[in-house]
Amino acid sequence: MKNVYDIFKERGFIEQATDENMLRELLAKPITCYIGFDPTAKSLHVGSLLPIMSLAHMQREGHRPIALLGSGTCLVGDPSGKDEIRPVMTREEIDSNAEGIKAQMSHFIDFTNGKALMLNNADWLVPLNYIDFLRDIGRHFSVNRMLGAESYRQRLESGLSFLEFNYMLLQAYDFWYLFKNYDCLLQMGGNDQWGNILAGADLTRRIEGKIIHALTFPLITTADGNKMGKTHRGAIWLDPELTSPYEYYQYWINTDDRDVRRFLSYFTFLPMHEIERLSRLKGEDLRKAKDVLAYEATKICHGQDAANKTRSAARQLFGQEVMEDSEAVPTYSMTSDELGEGIQAYILFKDSDLCATRSEARRLISQGGAYVNGERIPSFDTRVGPDDIQNNAILLRAGKKKYLRVCIQDS
RNA sequence: GGAGAGGUUCCCGAGUGGUUAAAGGGAGCAGACUGUAAAUCUGCCGGCUCAGCCUUCGGAGGUUCGAAUCCUCCCCUCUCCA
């Protein structure tokens, strides 16, 4: 069995670790490790993919991962990496978000038979008593030292509430709690969590006299300097309701050349020699590597079936295959009554959500970026009507990459 | 609580009575080029019934023929002091 530490290392997962040699030794035998996920939204997004993949790797190598839902800590709000105070969320919001995330996580990690655990820190944080907590836990923390932590230092400029200041103590408490009750010896997380994780290891050393470990992942940015998973249009979610498998696939296939190799090693389970081979491809051929990346990433998140469908849809739309089954292409439905004798193109582009406003649709069309069934639309008021229907649908295209099938149903 | 600075269109940031839907930059969109990549060039970039109209410059009032720009009150942020 390969040591996970080495797997992490060769795949570029490690930014910082407490002690490389001790960790490698520790990981030679099955251990329990954890990563916390904040239920700030009803779904995780691509930005959380690296931590999720790391837990999956741990499990594949025989370790027991714990995915910790931070419902309790989320009530406080983590100031790390945020430049302003987070809006306080209600219990209800957080709980319902946690439900969604739980379901999602199961696609990546097998939670059956105790092979992995899903816990929620609200279970032990909420019942805490303030005075007891201060006396038992708070006394181990030095404010002087906390203020030196990177995550707080940034916020000292723009404002940090006392509520948020306490976040570190709670996360430290989590780590200690999981060590105590689940024998958890390693906490992983994004590099912005380094300070929080160390605080937990420190606390445990003070209380228990035991050494436990921290490992952080690099903050991933794309070659053009954006945060992973953030697009102009918003986050790329793991929930198919929020980001369809088609869009998900498209996100990956549009990867910058410079990111292909890195992303293959982060976001697929392909062996490194295969990744090396793929990323050696040059020029146009590199698209083959992107295709593998998109396919594998979609498969891991949405399943083989969805991956096949979206890949086929992409190939049809982008011209390598004949159009026949377009199930996975984004669809907008309307009845033949609504279509009537025809609708002005700019209205159709707006109503189908290809454009946000009618003005935007007019602009798009007048700039020559709008197509119906592959034909460029000459003017904004061109009518799209029954004559344009092919296979019960009309294929719209905005710009080079955005496709939409308008599905016409009998009324 | 006291003193000062400030809140402008997605972001940064000009603008101190009319020529301002508001400079400039970034982001974004479209076209050309191309490999569903990058770079580059060109155009666009509040809304709408689109060469006209409507709604914007923290909020509410007021002055004025006319305000993002002046006055009043309120809200919020930052800096210094307590």
Short mmCIF file of N, CA and C in Angstrom, two decimals, chain A residues 76 88 111 133 138 157 184 255 288 339 341 376 384:
data_model
loop_
_atom_site.label_atom_id
_atom_site.label_comp_id
_atom_site.label_asym_id
_atom_site.label_seq_id
_atom_site.Cartn_x
_atom_site.Cartn_y
_atom_site.Cartn_z
N VAL A 76 -20.95 31.06 14.26
CA VAL A 76 -20.02 32.12 14.66
C VAL A 76 -19.43 32.81 13.44
N VAL A 88 -24.53 37.11 9.74
CA VAL A 88 -24.85 36.04 10.68
C VAL A 88 -25.99 35.21 10.10
N PHE A 111 -19.70 6.40 3.06
CA PHE A 111 -19.95 6.54 4.50
C PHE A 111 -20.58 5.28 5.11
N PHE A 133 -16.43 26.82 29.40
CA PHE A 133 -15.59 26.86 28.20
C PHE A 133 -14.41 27.80 28.39
N GLY A 138 -10.50 28.37 27.16
CA GLY A 138 -10.01 29.72 26.94
C GLY A 138 -8.70 30.02 27.63
N GLU A 157 -7.29 45.24 10.30
CA GLU A 157 -7.40 46.49 9.55
C GLU A 157 -8.86 46.87 9.36
N CYS A 184 -8.90 10.91 16.39
CA CYS A 184 -8.52 11.60 15.16
C CYS A 184 -7.16 12.26 15.34
N THR A 255 -10.62 24.61 -19.28
CA THR A 255 -9.42 24.84 -18.48
C THR A 255 -8.29 25.45 -19.32
N LYS A 288 -7.21 16.92 -25.86
CA LYS A 288 -7.52 15.54 -25.47
C LYS A 288 -7.37 15.40 -23.96
N LEU A 339 -45.10 29.73 -28.79
CA LEU A 339 -44.28 30.07 -29.94
C LEU A 339 -45.14 30.76 -31.00
N GLU A 341 -46.89 32.07 -34.13
CA GLU A 341 -46.38 32.25 -35.49
C GLU A 341 -44.91 32.65 -35.47
N ARG A 376 -26.52 32.53 -38.30
CA ARG A 376 -26.42 33.81 -37.61
C ARG A 376 -27.69 34.63 -37.83
N VAL A 384 -38.36 34.03 -34.85
CA VAL A 384 -38.04 32.62 -34.77
C VAL A 384 -39.38 31.92 -34.60
#
